[in-house]
mmCIF file of C-alpha atoms in Angstrom:
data_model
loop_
_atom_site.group_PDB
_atom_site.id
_atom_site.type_symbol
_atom_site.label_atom_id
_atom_site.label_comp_id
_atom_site.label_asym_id
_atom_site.label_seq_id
_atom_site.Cartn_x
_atom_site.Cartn_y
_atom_site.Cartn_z
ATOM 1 C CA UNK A 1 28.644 21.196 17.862
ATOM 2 C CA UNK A 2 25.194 21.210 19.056
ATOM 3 C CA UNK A 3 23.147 23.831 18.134
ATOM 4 C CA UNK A 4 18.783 25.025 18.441
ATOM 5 C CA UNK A 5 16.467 27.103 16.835
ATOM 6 C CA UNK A 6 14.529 29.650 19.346
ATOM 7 C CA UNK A 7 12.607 32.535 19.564
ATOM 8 C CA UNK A 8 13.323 35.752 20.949
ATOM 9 C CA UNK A 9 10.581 38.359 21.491
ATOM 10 C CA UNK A 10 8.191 36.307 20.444
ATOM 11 C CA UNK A 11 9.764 35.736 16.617
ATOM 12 C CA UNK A 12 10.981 32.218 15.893
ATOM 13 C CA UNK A 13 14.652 32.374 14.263
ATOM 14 C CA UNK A 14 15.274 30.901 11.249
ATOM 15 C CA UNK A 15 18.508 29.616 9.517
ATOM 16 C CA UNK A 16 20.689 30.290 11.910
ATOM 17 C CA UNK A 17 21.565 28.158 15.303
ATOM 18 C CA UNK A 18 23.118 28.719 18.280
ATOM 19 C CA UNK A 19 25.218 26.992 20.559
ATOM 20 C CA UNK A 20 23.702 25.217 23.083
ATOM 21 C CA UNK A 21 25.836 25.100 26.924
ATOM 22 C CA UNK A 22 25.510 21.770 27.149
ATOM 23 C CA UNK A 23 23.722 18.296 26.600
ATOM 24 C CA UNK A 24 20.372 18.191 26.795
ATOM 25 C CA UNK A 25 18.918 14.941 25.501
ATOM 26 C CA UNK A 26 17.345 16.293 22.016
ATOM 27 C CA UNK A 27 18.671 13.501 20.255
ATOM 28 C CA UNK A 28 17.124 10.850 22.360
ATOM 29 C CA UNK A 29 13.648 11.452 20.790
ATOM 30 C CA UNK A 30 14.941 9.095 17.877
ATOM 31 C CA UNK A 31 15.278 6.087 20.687
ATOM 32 C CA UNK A 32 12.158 6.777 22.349
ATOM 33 C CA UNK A 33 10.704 6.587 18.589
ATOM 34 C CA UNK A 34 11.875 2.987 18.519
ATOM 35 C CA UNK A 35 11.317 1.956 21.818
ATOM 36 C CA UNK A 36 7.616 3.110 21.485
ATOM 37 C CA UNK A 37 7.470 1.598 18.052
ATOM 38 C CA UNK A 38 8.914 -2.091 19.406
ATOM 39 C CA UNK A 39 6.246 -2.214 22.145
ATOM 40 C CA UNK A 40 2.873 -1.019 19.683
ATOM 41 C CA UNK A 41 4.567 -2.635 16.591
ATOM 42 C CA UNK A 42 3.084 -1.567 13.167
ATOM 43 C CA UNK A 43 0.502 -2.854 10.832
ATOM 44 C CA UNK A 44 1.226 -3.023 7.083
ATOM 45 C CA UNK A 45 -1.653 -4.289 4.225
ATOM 46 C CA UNK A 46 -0.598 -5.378 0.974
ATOM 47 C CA UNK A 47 -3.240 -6.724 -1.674
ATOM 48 C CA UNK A 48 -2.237 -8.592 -4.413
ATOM 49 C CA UNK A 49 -3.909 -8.722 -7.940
ATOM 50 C CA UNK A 50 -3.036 -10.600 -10.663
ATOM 51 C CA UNK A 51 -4.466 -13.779 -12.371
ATOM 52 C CA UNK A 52 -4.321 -17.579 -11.430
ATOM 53 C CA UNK A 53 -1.169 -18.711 -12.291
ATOM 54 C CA UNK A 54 1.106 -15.672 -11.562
ATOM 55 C CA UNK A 55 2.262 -16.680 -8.683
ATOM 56 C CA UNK A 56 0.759 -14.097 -5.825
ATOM 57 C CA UNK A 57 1.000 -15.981 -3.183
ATOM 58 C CA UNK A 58 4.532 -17.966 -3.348
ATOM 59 C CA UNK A 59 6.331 -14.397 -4.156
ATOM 60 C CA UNK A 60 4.354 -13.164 -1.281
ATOM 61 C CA UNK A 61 6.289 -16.101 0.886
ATOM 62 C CA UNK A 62 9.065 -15.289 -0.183
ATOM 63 C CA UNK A 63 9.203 -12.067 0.429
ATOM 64 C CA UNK A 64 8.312 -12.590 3.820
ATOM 65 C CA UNK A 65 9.994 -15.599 4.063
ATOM 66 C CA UNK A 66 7.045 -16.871 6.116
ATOM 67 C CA UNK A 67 4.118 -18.827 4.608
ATOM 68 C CA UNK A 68 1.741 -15.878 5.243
ATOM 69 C CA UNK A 69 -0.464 -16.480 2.007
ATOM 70 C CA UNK A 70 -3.111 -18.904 0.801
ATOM 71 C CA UNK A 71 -1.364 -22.257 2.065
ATOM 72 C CA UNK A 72 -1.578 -21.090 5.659
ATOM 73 C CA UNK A 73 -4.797 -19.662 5.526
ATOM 74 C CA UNK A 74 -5.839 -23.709 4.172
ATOM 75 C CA UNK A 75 -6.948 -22.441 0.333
ATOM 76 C CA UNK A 76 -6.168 -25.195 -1.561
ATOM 77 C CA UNK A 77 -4.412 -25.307 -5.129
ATOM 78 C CA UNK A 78 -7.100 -27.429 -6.575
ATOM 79 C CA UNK A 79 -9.500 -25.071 -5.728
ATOM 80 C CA UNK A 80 -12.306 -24.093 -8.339
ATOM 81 C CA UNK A 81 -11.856 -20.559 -9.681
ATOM 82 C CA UNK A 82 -14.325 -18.060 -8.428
ATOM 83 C CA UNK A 83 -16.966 -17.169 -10.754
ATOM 84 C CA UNK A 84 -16.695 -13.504 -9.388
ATOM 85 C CA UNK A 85 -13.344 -11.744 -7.781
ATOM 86 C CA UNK A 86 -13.810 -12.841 -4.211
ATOM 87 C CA UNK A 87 -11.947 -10.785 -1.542
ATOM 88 C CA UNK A 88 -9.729 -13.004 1.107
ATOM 89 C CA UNK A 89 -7.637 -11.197 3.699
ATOM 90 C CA UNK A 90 -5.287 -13.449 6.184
ATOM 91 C CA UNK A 91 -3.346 -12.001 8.952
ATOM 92 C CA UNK A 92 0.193 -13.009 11.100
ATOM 93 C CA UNK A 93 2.196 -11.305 13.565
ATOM 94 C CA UNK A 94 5.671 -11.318 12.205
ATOM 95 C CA UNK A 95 8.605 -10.505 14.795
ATOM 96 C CA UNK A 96 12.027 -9.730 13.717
ATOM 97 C CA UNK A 97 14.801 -7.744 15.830
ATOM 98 C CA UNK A 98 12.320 -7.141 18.388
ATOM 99 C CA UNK A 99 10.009 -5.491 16.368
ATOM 100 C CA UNK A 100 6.514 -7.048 15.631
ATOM 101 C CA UNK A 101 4.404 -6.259 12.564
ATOM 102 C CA UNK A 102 0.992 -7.083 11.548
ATOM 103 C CA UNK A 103 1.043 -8.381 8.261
ATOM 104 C CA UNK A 104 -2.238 -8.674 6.247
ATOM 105 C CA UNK A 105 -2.168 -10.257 2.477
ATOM 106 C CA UNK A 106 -5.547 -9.713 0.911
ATOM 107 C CA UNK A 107 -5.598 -12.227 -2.106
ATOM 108 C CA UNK A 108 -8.145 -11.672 -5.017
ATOM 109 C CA UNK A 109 -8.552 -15.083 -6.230
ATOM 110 C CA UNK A 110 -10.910 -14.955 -9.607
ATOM 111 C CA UNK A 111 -9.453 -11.562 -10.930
ATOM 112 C CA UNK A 112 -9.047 -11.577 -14.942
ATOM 113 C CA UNK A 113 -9.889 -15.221 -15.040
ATOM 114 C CA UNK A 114 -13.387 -15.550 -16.343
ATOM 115 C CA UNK A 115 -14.172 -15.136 -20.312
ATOM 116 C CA UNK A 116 -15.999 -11.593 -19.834
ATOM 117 C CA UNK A 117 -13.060 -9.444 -17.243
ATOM 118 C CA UNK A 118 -15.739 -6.363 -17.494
ATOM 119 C CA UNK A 119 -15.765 -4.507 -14.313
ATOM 120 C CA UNK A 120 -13.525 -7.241 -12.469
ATOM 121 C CA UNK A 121 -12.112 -4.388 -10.426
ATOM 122 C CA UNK A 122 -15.058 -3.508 -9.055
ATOM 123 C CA UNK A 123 -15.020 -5.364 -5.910
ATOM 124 C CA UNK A 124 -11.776 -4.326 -5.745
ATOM 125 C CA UNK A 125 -11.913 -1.186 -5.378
ATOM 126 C CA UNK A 126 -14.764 -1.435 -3.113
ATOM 127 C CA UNK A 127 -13.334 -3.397 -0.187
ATOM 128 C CA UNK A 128 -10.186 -0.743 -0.703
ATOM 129 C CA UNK A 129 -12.948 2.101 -0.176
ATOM 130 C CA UNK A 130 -14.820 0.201 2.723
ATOM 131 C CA UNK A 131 -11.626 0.034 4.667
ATOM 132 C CA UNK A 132 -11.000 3.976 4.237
ATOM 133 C CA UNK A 133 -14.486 4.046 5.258
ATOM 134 C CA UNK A 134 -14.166 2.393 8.608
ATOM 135 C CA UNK A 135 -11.442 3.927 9.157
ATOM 136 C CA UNK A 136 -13.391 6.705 8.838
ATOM 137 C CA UNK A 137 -15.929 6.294 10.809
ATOM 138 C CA UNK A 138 -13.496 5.642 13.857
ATOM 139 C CA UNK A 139 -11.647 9.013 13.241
ATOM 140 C CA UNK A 140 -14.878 11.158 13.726
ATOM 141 C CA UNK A 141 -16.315 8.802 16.798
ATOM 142 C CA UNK A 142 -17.120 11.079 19.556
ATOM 143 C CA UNK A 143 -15.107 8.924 21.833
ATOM 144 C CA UNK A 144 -12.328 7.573 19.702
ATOM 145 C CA UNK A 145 -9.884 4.788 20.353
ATOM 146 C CA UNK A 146 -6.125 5.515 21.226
ATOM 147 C CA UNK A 147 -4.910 3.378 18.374
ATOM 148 C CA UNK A 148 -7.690 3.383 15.189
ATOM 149 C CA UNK A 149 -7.032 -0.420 13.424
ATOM 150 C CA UNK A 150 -5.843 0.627 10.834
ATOM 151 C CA UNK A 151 -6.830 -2.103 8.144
ATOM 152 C CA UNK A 152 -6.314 0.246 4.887
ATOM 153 C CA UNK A 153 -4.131 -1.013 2.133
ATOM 154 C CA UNK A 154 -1.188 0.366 2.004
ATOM 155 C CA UNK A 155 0.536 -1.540 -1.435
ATOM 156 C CA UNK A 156 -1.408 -3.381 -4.138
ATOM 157 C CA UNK A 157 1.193 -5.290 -5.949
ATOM 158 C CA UNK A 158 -0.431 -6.024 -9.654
ATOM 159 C CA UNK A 159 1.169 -9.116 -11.242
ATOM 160 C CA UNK A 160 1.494 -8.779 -14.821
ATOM 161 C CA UNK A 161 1.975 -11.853 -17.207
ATOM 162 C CA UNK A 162 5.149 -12.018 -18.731
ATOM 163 C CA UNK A 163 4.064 -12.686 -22.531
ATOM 164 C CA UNK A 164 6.662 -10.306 -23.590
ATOM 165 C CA UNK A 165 4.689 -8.489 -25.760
ATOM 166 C CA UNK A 166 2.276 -5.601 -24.285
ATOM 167 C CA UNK A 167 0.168 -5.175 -21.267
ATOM 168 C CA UNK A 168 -3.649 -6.735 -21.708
ATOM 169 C CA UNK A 169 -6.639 -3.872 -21.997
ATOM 170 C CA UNK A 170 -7.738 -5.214 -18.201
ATOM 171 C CA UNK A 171 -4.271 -4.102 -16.939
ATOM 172 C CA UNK A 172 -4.497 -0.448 -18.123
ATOM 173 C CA UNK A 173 -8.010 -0.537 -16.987
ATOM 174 C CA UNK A 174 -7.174 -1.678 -13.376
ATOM 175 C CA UNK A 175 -4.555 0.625 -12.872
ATOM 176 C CA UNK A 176 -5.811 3.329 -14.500
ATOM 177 C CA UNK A 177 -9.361 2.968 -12.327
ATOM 178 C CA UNK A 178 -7.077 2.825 -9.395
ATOM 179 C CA UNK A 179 -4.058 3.912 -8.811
ATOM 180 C CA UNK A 180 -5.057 7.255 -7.295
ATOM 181 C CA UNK A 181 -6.948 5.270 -4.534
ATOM 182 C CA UNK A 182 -3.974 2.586 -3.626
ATOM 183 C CA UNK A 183 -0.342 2.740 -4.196
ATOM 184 C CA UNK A 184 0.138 0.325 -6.900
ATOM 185 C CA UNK A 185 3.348 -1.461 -7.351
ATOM 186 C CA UNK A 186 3.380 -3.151 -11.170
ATOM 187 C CA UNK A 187 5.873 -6.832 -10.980
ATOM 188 C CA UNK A 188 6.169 -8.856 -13.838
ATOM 189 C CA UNK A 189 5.664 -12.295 -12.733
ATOM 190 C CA UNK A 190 7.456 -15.475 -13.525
ATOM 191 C CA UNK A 191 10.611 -13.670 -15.184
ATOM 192 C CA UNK A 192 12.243 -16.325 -15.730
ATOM 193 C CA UNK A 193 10.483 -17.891 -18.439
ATOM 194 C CA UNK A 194 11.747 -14.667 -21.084
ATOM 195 C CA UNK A 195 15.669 -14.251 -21.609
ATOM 196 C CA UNK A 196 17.263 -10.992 -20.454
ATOM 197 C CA UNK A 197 17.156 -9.118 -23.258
ATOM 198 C CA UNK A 198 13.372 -10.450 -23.910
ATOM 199 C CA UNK A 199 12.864 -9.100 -20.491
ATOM 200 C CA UNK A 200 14.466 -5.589 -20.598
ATOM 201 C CA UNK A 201 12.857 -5.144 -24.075
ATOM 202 C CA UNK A 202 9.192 -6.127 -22.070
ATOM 203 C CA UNK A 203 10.005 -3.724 -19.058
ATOM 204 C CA UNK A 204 10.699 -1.045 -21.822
ATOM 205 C CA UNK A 205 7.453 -1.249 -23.682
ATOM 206 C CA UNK A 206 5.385 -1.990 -20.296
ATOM 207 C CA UNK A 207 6.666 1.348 -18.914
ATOM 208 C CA UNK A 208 5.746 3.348 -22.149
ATOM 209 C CA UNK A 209 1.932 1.653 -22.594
ATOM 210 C CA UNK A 210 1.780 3.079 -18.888
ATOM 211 C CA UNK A 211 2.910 6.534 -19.460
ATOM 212 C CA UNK A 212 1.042 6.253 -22.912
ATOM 213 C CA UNK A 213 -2.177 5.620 -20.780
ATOM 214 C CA UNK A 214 -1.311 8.438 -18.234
ATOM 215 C CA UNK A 215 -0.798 5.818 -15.789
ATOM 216 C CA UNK A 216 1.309 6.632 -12.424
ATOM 217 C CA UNK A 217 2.664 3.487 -10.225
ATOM 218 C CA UNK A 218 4.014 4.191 -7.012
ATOM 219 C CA UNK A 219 6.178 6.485 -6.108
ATOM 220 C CA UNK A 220 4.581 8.970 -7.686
ATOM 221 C CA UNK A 221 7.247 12.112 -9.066
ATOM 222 C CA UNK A 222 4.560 14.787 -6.970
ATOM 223 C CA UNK A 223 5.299 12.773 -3.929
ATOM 224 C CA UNK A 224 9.192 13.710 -3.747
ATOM 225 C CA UNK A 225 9.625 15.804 -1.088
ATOM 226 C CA UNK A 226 13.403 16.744 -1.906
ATOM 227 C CA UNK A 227 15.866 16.037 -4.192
ATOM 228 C CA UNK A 228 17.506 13.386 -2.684
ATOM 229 C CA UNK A 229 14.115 11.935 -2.743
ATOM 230 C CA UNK A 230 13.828 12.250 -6.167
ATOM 231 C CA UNK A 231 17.255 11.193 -7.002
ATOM 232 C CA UNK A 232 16.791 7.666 -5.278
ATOM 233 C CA UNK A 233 13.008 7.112 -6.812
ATOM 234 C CA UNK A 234 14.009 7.894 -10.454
ATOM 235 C CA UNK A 235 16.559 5.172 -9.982
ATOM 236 C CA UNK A 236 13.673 2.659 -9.051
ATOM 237 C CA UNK A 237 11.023 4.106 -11.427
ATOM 238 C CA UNK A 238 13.384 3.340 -13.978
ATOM 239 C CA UNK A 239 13.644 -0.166 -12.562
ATOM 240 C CA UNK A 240 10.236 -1.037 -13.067
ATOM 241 C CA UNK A 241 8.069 -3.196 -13.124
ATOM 242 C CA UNK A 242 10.542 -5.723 -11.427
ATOM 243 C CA UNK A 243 11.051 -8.967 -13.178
ATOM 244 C CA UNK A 244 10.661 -11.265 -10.265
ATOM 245 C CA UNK A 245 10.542 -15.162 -9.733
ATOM 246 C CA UNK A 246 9.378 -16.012 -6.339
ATOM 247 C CA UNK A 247 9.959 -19.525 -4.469
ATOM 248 C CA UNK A 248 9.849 -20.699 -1.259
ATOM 249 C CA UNK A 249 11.959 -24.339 -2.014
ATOM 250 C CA UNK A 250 15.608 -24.195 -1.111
ATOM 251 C CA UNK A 251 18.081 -25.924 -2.947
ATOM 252 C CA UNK A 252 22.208 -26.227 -3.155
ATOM 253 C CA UNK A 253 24.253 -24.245 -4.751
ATOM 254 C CA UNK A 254 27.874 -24.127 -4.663
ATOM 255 C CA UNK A 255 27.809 -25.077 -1.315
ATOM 256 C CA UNK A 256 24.882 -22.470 -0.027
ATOM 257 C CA UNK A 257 21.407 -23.050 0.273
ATOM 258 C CA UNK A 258 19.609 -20.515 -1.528
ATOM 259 C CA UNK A 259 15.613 -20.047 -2.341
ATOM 260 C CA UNK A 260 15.190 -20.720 -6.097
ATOM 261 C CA UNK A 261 13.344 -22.661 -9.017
ATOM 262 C CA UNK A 262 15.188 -25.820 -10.445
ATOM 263 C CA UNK A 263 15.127 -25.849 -14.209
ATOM 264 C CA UNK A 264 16.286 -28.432 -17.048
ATOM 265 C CA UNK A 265 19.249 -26.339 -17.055
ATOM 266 C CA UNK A 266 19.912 -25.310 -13.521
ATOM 267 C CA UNK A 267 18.579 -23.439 -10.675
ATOM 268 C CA UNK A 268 16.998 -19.832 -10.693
ATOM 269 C CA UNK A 269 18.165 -18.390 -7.558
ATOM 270 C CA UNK A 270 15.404 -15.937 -6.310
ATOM 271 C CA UNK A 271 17.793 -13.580 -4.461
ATOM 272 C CA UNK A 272 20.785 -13.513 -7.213
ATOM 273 C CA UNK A 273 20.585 -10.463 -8.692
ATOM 274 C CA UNK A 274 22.092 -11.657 -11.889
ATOM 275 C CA UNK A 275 18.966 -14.023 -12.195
ATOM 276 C CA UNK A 276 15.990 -11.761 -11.219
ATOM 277 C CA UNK A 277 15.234 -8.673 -9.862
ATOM 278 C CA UNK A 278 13.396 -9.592 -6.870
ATOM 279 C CA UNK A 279 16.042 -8.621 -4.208
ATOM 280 C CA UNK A 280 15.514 -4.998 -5.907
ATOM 281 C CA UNK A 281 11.722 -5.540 -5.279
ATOM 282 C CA UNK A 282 12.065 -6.423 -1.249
ATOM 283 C CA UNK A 283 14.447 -4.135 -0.395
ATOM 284 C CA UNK A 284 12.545 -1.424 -2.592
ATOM 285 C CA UNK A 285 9.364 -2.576 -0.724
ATOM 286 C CA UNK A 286 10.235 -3.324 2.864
ATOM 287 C CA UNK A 287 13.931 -2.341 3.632
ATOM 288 C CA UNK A 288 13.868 1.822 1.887
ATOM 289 C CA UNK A 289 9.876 2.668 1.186
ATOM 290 C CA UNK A 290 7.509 0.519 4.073
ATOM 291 C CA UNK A 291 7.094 3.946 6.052
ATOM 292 C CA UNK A 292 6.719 6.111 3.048
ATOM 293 C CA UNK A 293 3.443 3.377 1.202
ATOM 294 C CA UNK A 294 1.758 3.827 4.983
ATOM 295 C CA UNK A 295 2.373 7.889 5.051
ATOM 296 C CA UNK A 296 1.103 8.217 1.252
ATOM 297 C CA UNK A 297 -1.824 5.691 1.806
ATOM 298 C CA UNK A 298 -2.276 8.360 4.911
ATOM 299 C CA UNK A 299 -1.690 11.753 3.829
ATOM 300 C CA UNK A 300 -2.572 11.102 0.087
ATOM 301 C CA UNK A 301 -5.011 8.390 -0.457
ATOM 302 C CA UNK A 302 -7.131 8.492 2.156
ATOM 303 C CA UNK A 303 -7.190 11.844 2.851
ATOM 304 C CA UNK A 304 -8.499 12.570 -0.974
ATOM 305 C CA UNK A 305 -11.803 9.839 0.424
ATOM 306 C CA UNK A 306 -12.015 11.588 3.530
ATOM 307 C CA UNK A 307 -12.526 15.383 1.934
ATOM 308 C CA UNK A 308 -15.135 13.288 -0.783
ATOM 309 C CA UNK A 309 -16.955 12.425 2.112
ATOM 310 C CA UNK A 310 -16.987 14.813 4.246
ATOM 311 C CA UNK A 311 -18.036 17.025 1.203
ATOM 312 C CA UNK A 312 -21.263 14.547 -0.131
ATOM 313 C CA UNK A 313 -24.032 15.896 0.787
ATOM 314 C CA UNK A 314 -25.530 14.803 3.713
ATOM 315 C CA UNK A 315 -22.469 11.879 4.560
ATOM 316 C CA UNK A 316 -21.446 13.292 7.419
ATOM 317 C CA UNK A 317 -25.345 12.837 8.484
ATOM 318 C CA UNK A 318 -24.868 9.020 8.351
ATOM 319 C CA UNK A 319 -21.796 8.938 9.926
ATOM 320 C CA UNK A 320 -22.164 10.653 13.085
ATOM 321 C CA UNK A 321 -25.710 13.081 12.845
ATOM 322 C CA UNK A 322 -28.679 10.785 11.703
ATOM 323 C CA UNK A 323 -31.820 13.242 11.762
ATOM 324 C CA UNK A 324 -34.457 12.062 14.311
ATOM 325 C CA UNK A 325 -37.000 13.337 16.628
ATOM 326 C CA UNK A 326 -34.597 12.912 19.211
ATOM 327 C CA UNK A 327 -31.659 15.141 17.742
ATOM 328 C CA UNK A 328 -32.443 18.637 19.321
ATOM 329 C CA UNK A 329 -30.227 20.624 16.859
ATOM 330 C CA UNK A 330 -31.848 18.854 14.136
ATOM 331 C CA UNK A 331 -35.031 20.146 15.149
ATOM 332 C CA UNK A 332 -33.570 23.418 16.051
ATOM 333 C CA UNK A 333 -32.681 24.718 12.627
ATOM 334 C CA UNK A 334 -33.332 23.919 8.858
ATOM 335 C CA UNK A 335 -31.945 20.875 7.285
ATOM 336 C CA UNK A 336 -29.125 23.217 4.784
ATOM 337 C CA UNK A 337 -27.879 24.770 8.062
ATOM 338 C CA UNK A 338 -27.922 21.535 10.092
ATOM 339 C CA UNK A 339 -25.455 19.670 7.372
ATOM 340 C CA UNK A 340 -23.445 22.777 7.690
ATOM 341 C CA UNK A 341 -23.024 22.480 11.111
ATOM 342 C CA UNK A 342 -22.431 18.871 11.740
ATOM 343 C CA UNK A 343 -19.572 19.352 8.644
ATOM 344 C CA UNK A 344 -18.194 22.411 10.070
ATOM 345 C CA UNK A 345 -17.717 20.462 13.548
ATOM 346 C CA UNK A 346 -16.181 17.129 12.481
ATOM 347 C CA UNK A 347 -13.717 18.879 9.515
ATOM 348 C CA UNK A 348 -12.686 21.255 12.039
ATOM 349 C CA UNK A 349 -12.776 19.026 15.283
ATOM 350 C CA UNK A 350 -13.163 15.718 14.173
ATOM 351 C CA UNK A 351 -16.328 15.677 16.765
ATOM 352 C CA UNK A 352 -19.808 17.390 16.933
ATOM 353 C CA UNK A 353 -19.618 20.419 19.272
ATOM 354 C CA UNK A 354 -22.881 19.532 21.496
#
């Protein structure tokens, strides 16, 4: 039964449908979706924080089963730690099914590995802010581009070490500090150096330090839009943090070639379930909740730096309205009504009204 929703008299109908006469080709929008999407293809950002050690980058591979982290970007192992958290960001096109995405990994090589950690998260935070910013700064352009690059991150996976006995001060403070700028996915690294009951005992106490310290991971409970939202992220918020081992070496077992870590006592397959929790943490990440990180970093995150902005006084000045000799509104009116103006035409328009 196919059935519409239309107005009569001008009033729109509501809860009801009726019939339609025959096909008409609503449905279809779904394929021209895809079709549109396989052409453009997507960009997705993740950042990941955590220090040396952890392994970031091979659970990053493996994820991606691509070598899209530090080794292809020609960072060497041996390299000296930084003395400050230095930002590096590496690109690839990925292509699977037809689709292409742009993947970006920004790495934060020197984070929580110097004697004083004090305001680590600083730089941080400001290259997550600088890429709202250009963003930004594109949206209000007077002549904008049909497709904004969109280089905002939209996952910050923070690796935390699995001592199996509480979260360090510098993890509270860095997700505290940030989780209402970035969607911030908590993993405890190298799992399989604890037992599984060490493990579920360390996901229990990590999870209570974190609502002790009014802490909120991604997805957030305000962010369910319906109950069947809900339903499916309780389920994974009490999953986490995921115990994960990452590896990018393949070895044999019973027959198969899997991705896992050879111990003295035999191999830690990456994908088994029963070993790890990392297939929870992929298909969590790329397979159910890809769309929804890029629509929260969106609606949520960046809107909440846009309205800051836009409300500063005098921001929307340096963006698009610089006061000169040469600006004749400027010089037409007072400098109160002139910021006024200029924010009254790019939060309504996105574009000054000359």
């Amino acid at each position: 039964k196919l059935t519409n929703s239309h107005a009569h008299g001008g009033s729109h109908s509501s809860g009801s449908g009726s019939t339609l006469l025959g096909y008409i080709g609503i449905d279809t929008i779904i394929e021209q979706m895809r079709k549109k999407t396989m052409k453009t293809g997507f960009d997705f950002n993740i950042m990941v924080v955590g220090h040396s050690g952890l392994g970031k980058s091979t659970l990053v591979n493996t994820l991606f089963k691509s070598q899209v982290s530090r080794k292809s970007a020609g960072w060497a192992r041996d390299d000296k730690i930084p003395k400050t958290v230095d930002i590096k960001a590496v690109s690839h096109v990925l292509e699977e099914g037809g689709v292409k995405m742009k993947l970006t990994v920004v790495d934060t090589p020197g984070f929580g590995d110097q004697i004083n950690n004090d305001n680590c998260w600083e730089p941080i935070s400001k290259y997550i802010n600088e890429q709202y910013e250009k963003f930004l700064k594109e949206e209000v352009n007077i002549t904008r581009k049909k497709r904004i690059p969109d280089t905002r991150v939209h996952c910050c996976l923070y690796f935390i070490s699995p001592t199996g006995h509480s979260l360090r001060q510098l993890d509270v403070e860095f997700m505290k500090r940030l989780s209402h700028s970035v969607n911030i996915i908590p993993v405890i690294a190298k799992a399989d150096t604890m037992t599984i009951e060490e493990r579920q005992d360390f996901k229990q106490r990590v999870r209570k330090e974190l609502e002790m310290g009014g802490i909120e991971f991604y997805p957030q409970k305000e962010f369910d839009e319906d109950m069947e939202d809900k339903s499916d992220n309780d389920k994974i918020r009490e999953a986490m943090p995921f115990a994960v081992v990452g590896s990018d070496k393949e070895y044999q077992v019973n027959g198969k070639r899997v991705l896992g870590r050879k111990t003295a006592w035999g191999i830690v397959e990456v994908e088994n379930p029963n070993h790890c929790e990392f297939a929870q943490l992929r298909d969590f990440l790329i397979r159910s909740h890809l769309q929804d990180l890029k629509e929260v970093t969106h609606n949520i995150h960046y809107e909440t730096y846009r309205a800051k902005r836009l409300n500063e006084n005098g921001a929307v000045l340096a963006l698009l309205c610089p006061p000169s000799p040469t600006n004749e509104i400027y010089l037409m009116f007072p400098r109160p009504f002139y910021v006024s103006f200029c924010i009254y035409n790019i939060v309504c328009v996105h574009r000054p009204a000359y």
